[in-house]
């Protein structure tokens, strides 16, 4: 079926876009409201944070602002030698200090870190948006509050682990190697560091190669909080650095968040190693909208779930299954809402859809969208004009999708939604479950009984009803099937860092 594109020919969207003439043109006409980056001091280069000192790496790599393609800084690349140094520093800190420290003292450090993060939240949020391309509204209103909440929550557990698991004597594991992705750089660091430290482990953390800066700023917060040397070590670099950490014999536990492909490689590398591991991997979440759903609320939930933050969310609602009777209405309202999305400058407080994180990721999104068109699904894009520099992709939907289409089965990790219809709850559930993933999903209906029936049949680790993308440190998060192994957050997340 021929692709229908409002972006290149849609009259309404072009008229809306013409109202703006500054660099970042958007879908609606708000005056620009950019957040100042004056308080963010980015150094020309950064070293590795090992044993409480800043250590040179074997090479250097550039990190850029994906909205402007300007180089922000150069960071060190840790080779096997530096990874070894970091693991040894973590072991020393574990044996000499952290393992022996009473939980209430460990908790004090975590409380201090949480408070410092709150004090410096604006600086962190701006840096996150500059390095990763995500809208400031998200880094300021979602990421940073959750980052602080994770440290506060786990600080509270540090001296209560015996009560968390009554009748057991929970013991720390030792050195944790943690490898994280670029979509929530600081939040993923907090998800991993806070429980590991609260449980008495020391850590070597490897941030993603495209977003290392907030983790390095976090190292400065650890210094400011007086955290003993070597308790947290931060090694920057790409896949080879992560691999060296995963394979290091001095590491007791691996916590990985990233793609299913790399997760499978890590699982193979860890087989027979005896290392504990948790893997938080990709997803292909489905929203199920029933004909009795609050439609406007559901449309807003879908937009939030896939277009805000450019679809760079593991639990992004990248599939929409809508009951046949309301399908036309939902798609019409969805298109209208898509036209009003503000696409552009991540530092502008009006922005809904920021920059794609990297050129490589943009290439992956374009490749999968082209595959969807080739396989016969019908694509439609909203009409915003995109900035000339940087990496951008317009909010896109596919209709007339078959279950076998790649846009239905594969994680795109961009602002692209595949839409299908269903007649009965059973058909909807079957379609929702029919992918290799099982991370998350959403159900939209007026009936509580239907929510219980449908969510208990959906094979996904996290399910929301009449809302979407809500997180809390007390609640476990993780997937079924190829979406991962283990849980993070809540008691389940604590257990993953303990021998109980
Ligand atoms: P990725 O797998 O390419 O990279 C993740 C991290 O692994 C990076 O730090 C990378 O440098 C490192 N890495 C790459 N190759 C490695 C190797 N061989 N050994 C060890 N480490 C290696 O993923 P990405 O593109 O950065 O992130 C996007 C993916 O992350 C998506 O699939 C998304 O769904 C997933 N994700 C999952 C969750 C979750 O909680 N389930 C959360 C966020 C992101």
PDB file of C-alpha atoms in Angstrom, residues 84-251:
ATOM      1  CA  UNK A  84      41.442  -4.464  35.907  1.00  0.00           C
ATOM      2  CA  UNK A  85      42.607  -1.484  37.960  1.00  0.00           C
ATOM      3  CA  UNK A  86      38.976  -0.487  38.629  1.00  0.00           C
ATOM      4  CA  UNK A  87      37.945  -4.014  39.678  1.00  0.00           C
ATOM      5  CA  UNK A  88      40.953  -4.235  42.024  1.00  0.00           C
ATOM      6  CA  UNK A  89      40.101  -0.825  43.524  1.00  0.00           C
ATOM      7  CA  UNK A  90      36.516  -1.993  44.066  1.00  0.00           C
ATOM      8  CA  UNK A  91      37.727  -5.238  45.700  1.00  0.00           C
ATOM      9  CA  UNK A  92      40.048  -3.359  48.028  1.00  0.00           C
ATOM     10  CA  UNK A  93      37.280  -0.952  49.045  1.00  0.00           C
ATOM     11  CA  UNK A  94      34.921  -3.911  49.561  1.00  0.00           C
ATOM     12  CA  UNK A  95      37.305  -5.865  51.798  1.00  0.00           C
ATOM     13  CA  UNK A  96      38.717  -2.957  53.770  1.00  0.00           C
ATOM     14  CA  UNK A  97      35.794  -0.582  54.156  1.00  0.00           C
ATOM     15  CA  UNK A  98      32.358  -1.146  52.659  1.00  0.00           C
ATOM     16  CA  UNK A  99      31.693  -4.765  53.653  1.00  0.00           C
ATOM     17  CA  UNK A 100      32.570  -3.992  57.269  1.00  0.00           C
ATOM     18  CA  UNK A 101      30.647  -0.744  57.502  1.00  0.00           C
ATOM     19  CA  UNK A 102      27.346  -0.969  59.447  1.00  0.00           C
ATOM     20  CA  UNK A 103      24.285  -0.538  57.232  1.00  0.00           C
ATOM     21  CA  UNK A 104      23.214   2.671  58.957  1.00  0.00           C
ATOM     22  CA  UNK A 105      26.584   4.267  58.006  1.00  0.00           C
ATOM     23  CA  UNK A 106      26.263   3.125  54.383  1.00  0.00           C
ATOM     24  CA  UNK A 107      22.755   4.573  54.423  1.00  0.00           C
ATOM     25  CA  UNK A 108      24.092   7.972  55.508  1.00  0.00           C
ATOM     26  CA  UNK A 109      26.295   8.143  52.410  1.00  0.00           C
ATOM     27  CA  UNK A 110      23.352   7.292  50.176  1.00  0.00           C
ATOM     28  CA  UNK A 111      21.146   9.920  51.829  1.00  0.00           C
ATOM     29  CA  UNK A 112      23.925  12.450  51.296  1.00  0.00           C
ATOM     30  CA  UNK A 113      24.231  11.508  47.615  1.00  0.00           C
ATOM     31  CA  UNK A 114      20.450  11.795  47.187  1.00  0.00           C
ATOM     32  CA  UNK A 115      20.394  15.265  48.722  1.00  0.00           C
ATOM     33  CA  UNK A 116      23.345  16.462  46.640  1.00  0.00           C
ATOM     34  CA  UNK A 117      21.599  15.195  43.514  1.00  0.00           C
ATOM     35  CA  UNK A 118      18.506  17.162  44.457  1.00  0.00           C
ATOM     36  CA  UNK A 119      20.575  20.293  45.019  1.00  0.00           C
ATOM     37  CA  UNK A 120      22.276  19.918  41.658  1.00  0.00           C
ATOM     38  CA  UNK A 121      19.238  18.570  39.796  1.00  0.00           C
ATOM     39  CA  UNK A 122      19.061  21.423  37.293  1.00  0.00           C
ATOM     40  CA  UNK A 123      22.712  21.044  36.323  1.00  0.00           C
ATOM     41  CA  UNK A 124      22.309  17.278  35.873  1.00  0.00           C
ATOM     42  CA  UNK A 125      19.097  17.657  33.870  1.00  0.00           C
ATOM     43  CA  UNK A 126      20.610  20.158  31.446  1.00  0.00           C
ATOM     44  CA  UNK A 127      23.746  18.062  30.978  1.00  0.00           C
ATOM     45  CA  UNK A 128      21.624  14.934  30.387  1.00  0.00           C
ATOM     46  CA  UNK A 129      19.633  16.696  27.678  1.00  0.00           C
ATOM     47  CA  UNK A 130      22.763  18.085  26.029  1.00  0.00           C
ATOM     48  CA  UNK A 131      24.612  14.772  25.952  1.00  0.00           C
ATOM     49  CA  UNK A 132      21.666  12.518  25.118  1.00  0.00           C
ATOM     50  CA  UNK A 133      19.162  14.668  23.184  1.00  0.00           C
ATOM     51  CA  UNK A 134      16.194  14.054  25.481  1.00  0.00           C
ATOM     52  CA  UNK A 135      13.762  16.913  26.178  1.00  0.00           C
ATOM     53  CA  UNK A 136      14.595  18.916  29.298  1.00  0.00           C
ATOM     54  CA  UNK A 137      11.014  18.405  30.491  1.00  0.00           C
ATOM     55  CA  UNK A 138      11.749  14.702  30.758  1.00  0.00           C
ATOM     56  CA  UNK A 139      15.227  14.908  32.273  1.00  0.00           C
ATOM     57  CA  UNK A 140      14.090  17.613  34.728  1.00  0.00           C
ATOM     58  CA  UNK A 141      10.633  16.259  35.674  1.00  0.00           C
ATOM     59  CA  UNK A 142      11.080  12.503  35.339  1.00  0.00           C
ATOM     60  CA  UNK A 143      14.721  11.397  35.385  1.00  0.00           C
ATOM     61  CA  UNK A 144      16.164  13.578  38.150  1.00  0.00           C
ATOM     62  CA  UNK A 145      13.303  13.157  40.679  1.00  0.00           C
ATOM     63  CA  UNK A 146      13.447   9.385  40.117  1.00  0.00           C
ATOM     64  CA  UNK A 147      17.244   9.339  40.441  1.00  0.00           C
ATOM     65  CA  UNK A 148      17.030  11.038  43.860  1.00  0.00           C
ATOM     66  CA  UNK A 149      14.103   8.791  44.844  1.00  0.00           C
ATOM     67  CA  UNK A 150      16.168   5.668  44.092  1.00  0.00           C
ATOM     68  CA  UNK A 151      19.001   6.828  46.340  1.00  0.00           C
ATOM     69  CA  UNK A 152      16.567   7.836  49.124  1.00  0.00           C
ATOM     70  CA  UNK A 153      14.637   4.572  48.910  1.00  0.00           C
ATOM     71  CA  UNK A 154      17.722   2.379  49.027  1.00  0.00           C
ATOM     72  CA  UNK A 155      19.359   4.518  51.707  1.00  0.00           C
ATOM     73  CA  UNK A 156      16.376   3.552  53.843  1.00  0.00           C
ATOM     74  CA  UNK A 157      16.973  -0.167  53.279  1.00  0.00           C
ATOM     75  CA  UNK A 158      20.726  -0.134  54.035  1.00  0.00           C
ATOM     76  CA  UNK A 159      20.273  -0.842  57.788  1.00  0.00           C
ATOM     77  CA  UNK A 160      17.100  -2.905  57.450  1.00  0.00           C
ATOM     78  CA  UNK A 161      18.146  -5.755  55.184  1.00  0.00           C
ATOM     79  CA  UNK A 162      17.476  -8.331  57.949  1.00  0.00           C
ATOM     80  CA  UNK A 163      13.872  -7.080  58.056  1.00  0.00           C
ATOM     81  CA  UNK A 164      13.564  -7.127  54.271  1.00  0.00           C
ATOM     82  CA  UNK A 165      14.182 -10.877  54.305  1.00  0.00           C
ATOM     83  CA  UNK A 166      12.961 -12.108  57.706  1.00  0.00           C
ATOM     84  CA  UNK A 167      14.626 -15.222  59.063  1.00  0.00           C
ATOM     85  CA  UNK A 168      17.582 -14.867  56.686  1.00  0.00           C
ATOM     86  CA  UNK A 169      21.025 -13.356  57.099  1.00  0.00           C
ATOM     87  CA  UNK A 170      21.485 -11.473  53.836  1.00  0.00           C
ATOM     88  CA  UNK A 171      25.115 -11.016  52.794  1.00  0.00           C
ATOM     89  CA  UNK A 172      26.586  -8.703  50.175  1.00  0.00           C
ATOM     90  CA  UNK A 173      28.010 -10.318  47.023  1.00  0.00           C
ATOM     91  CA  UNK A 174      31.279  -8.388  46.557  1.00  0.00           C
ATOM     92  CA  UNK A 175      32.158  -6.431  43.422  1.00  0.00           C
ATOM     93  CA  UNK A 176      29.334  -5.629  40.984  1.00  0.00           C
ATOM     94  CA  UNK A 177      30.101  -4.848  37.335  1.00  0.00           C
ATOM     95  CA  UNK A 178      27.350  -2.671  35.876  1.00  0.00           C
ATOM     96  CA  UNK A 179      26.878  -1.831  32.192  1.00  0.00           C
ATOM     97  CA  UNK A 180      24.183   0.663  31.195  1.00  0.00           C
ATOM     98  CA  UNK A 181      22.586   2.120  28.023  1.00  0.00           C
ATOM     99  CA  UNK A 182      22.130   5.646  26.697  1.00  0.00           C
ATOM    100  CA  UNK A 183      18.390   6.186  26.936  1.00  0.00           C
ATOM    101  CA  UNK A 184      18.235   7.031  30.673  1.00  0.00           C
ATOM    102  CA  UNK A 185      21.940   7.454  31.426  1.00  0.00           C
ATOM    103  CA  UNK A 186      21.742   8.849  34.958  1.00  0.00           C
ATOM    104  CA  UNK A 187      18.557   7.025  35.914  1.00  0.00           C
ATOM    105  CA  UNK A 188      20.004   3.662  34.865  1.00  0.00           C
ATOM    106  CA  UNK A 189      23.133   4.467  36.881  1.00  0.00           C
ATOM    107  CA  UNK A 190      20.936   5.213  39.920  1.00  0.00           C
ATOM    108  CA  UNK A 191      18.869   2.028  39.400  1.00  0.00           C
ATOM    109  CA  UNK A 192      22.062   0.030  39.528  1.00  0.00           C
ATOM    110  CA  UNK A 193      24.274   1.884  42.009  1.00  0.00           C
ATOM    111  CA  UNK A 194      21.757   2.599  44.786  1.00  0.00           C
ATOM    112  CA  UNK A 195      20.707  -1.025  45.540  1.00  0.00           C
ATOM    113  CA  UNK A 196      24.247  -2.377  45.050  1.00  0.00           C
ATOM    114  CA  UNK A 197      25.705   0.092  47.557  1.00  0.00           C
ATOM    115  CA  UNK A 198      22.826  -0.222  50.027  1.00  0.00           C
ATOM    116  CA  UNK A 199      23.406  -3.980  50.106  1.00  0.00           C
ATOM    117  CA  UNK A 200      27.132  -3.538  50.858  1.00  0.00           C
ATOM    118  CA  UNK A 201      28.641  -4.195  47.418  1.00  0.00           C
ATOM    119  CA  UNK A 202      31.207  -2.048  45.670  1.00  0.00           C
ATOM    120  CA  UNK A 203      30.838  -1.210  41.985  1.00  0.00           C
ATOM    121  CA  UNK A 204      32.534  -0.701  38.643  1.00  0.00           C
ATOM    122  CA  UNK A 205      30.065   1.121  36.392  1.00  0.00           C
ATOM    123  CA  UNK A 206      30.366   1.480  32.617  1.00  0.00           C
ATOM    124  CA  UNK A 207      28.108   4.134  31.057  1.00  0.00           C
ATOM    125  CA  UNK A 208      27.131   4.039  27.364  1.00  0.00           C
ATOM    126  CA  UNK A 209      29.631   5.501  24.920  1.00  0.00           C
ATOM    127  CA  UNK A 210      27.261   8.203  23.630  1.00  0.00           C
ATOM    128  CA  UNK A 211      26.165   9.479  27.068  1.00  0.00           C
ATOM    129  CA  UNK A 212      29.040   9.349  29.573  1.00  0.00           C
ATOM    130  CA  UNK A 213      28.841  12.877  30.995  1.00  0.00           C
ATOM    131  CA  UNK A 214      26.225  12.619  33.763  1.00  0.00           C
ATOM    132  CA  UNK A 215      27.887   9.486  35.168  1.00  0.00           C
ATOM    133  CA  UNK A 216      31.151  11.433  35.341  1.00  0.00           C
ATOM    134  CA  UNK A 217      29.378  14.321  37.068  1.00  0.00           C
ATOM    135  CA  UNK A 218      27.916  11.753  39.455  1.00  0.00           C
ATOM    136  CA  UNK A 219      31.499  10.722  40.305  1.00  0.00           C
ATOM    137  CA  UNK A 220      32.028  14.312  41.440  1.00  0.00           C
ATOM    138  CA  UNK A 221      28.953  14.003  43.674  1.00  0.00           C
ATOM    139  CA  UNK A 222      30.421  10.847  45.226  1.00  0.00           C
ATOM    140  CA  UNK A 223      33.635  12.779  45.909  1.00  0.00           C
ATOM    141  CA  UNK A 224      31.630  15.620  47.440  1.00  0.00           C
ATOM    142  CA  UNK A 225      29.689  13.150  49.589  1.00  0.00           C
ATOM    143  CA  UNK A 226      32.992  11.750  50.882  1.00  0.00           C
ATOM    144  CA  UNK A 227      32.218   8.223  49.669  1.00  0.00           C
ATOM    145  CA  UNK A 228      35.273   6.081  50.506  1.00  0.00           C
ATOM    146  CA  UNK A 229      37.715   5.643  47.611  1.00  0.00           C
ATOM    147  CA  UNK A 230      37.021   2.683  45.342  1.00  0.00           C
ATOM    148  CA  UNK A 231      33.428   2.069  46.487  1.00  0.00           C
ATOM    149  CA  UNK A 232      32.247   3.348  43.090  1.00  0.00           C
ATOM    150  CA  UNK A 233      34.533   3.307  40.043  1.00  0.00           C
ATOM    151  CA  UNK A 234      33.445   4.652  36.673  1.00  0.00           C
ATOM    152  CA  UNK A 235      35.072   3.418  33.480  1.00  0.00           C
ATOM    153  CA  UNK A 236      34.008   4.952  30.182  1.00  0.00           C
ATOM    154  CA  UNK A 237      34.345   3.321  26.769  1.00  0.00           C
ATOM    155  CA  UNK A 238      32.331   1.357  24.249  1.00  0.00           C
ATOM    156  CA  UNK A 239      31.417  -2.335  23.916  1.00  0.00           C
ATOM    157  CA  UNK A 240      34.976  -3.608  24.378  1.00  0.00           C
ATOM    158  CA  UNK A 241      35.179  -1.892  27.786  1.00  0.00           C
ATOM    159  CA  UNK A 242      31.864  -3.476  28.781  1.00  0.00           C
ATOM    160  CA  UNK A 243      33.062  -6.868  27.588  1.00  0.00           C
ATOM    161  CA  UNK A 244      36.304  -6.570  29.592  1.00  0.00           C
ATOM    162  CA  UNK A 245      34.235  -5.826  32.693  1.00  0.00           C
ATOM    163  CA  UNK A 246      31.789  -8.671  32.108  1.00  0.00           C
ATOM    164  CA  UNK A 247      34.613 -11.167  31.586  1.00  0.00           C
ATOM    165  CA  UNK A 248      36.793  -9.979  34.467  1.00  0.00           C
ATOM    166  CA  UNK A 249      37.247 -12.860  36.947  1.00  0.00           C
ATOM    167  CA  UNK A 250      37.275 -10.438  39.906  1.00  0.00           C
ATOM    168  CA  UNK A 251      33.637  -9.440  39.414  1.00  0.00           C
TER     169      UNK A 251
END
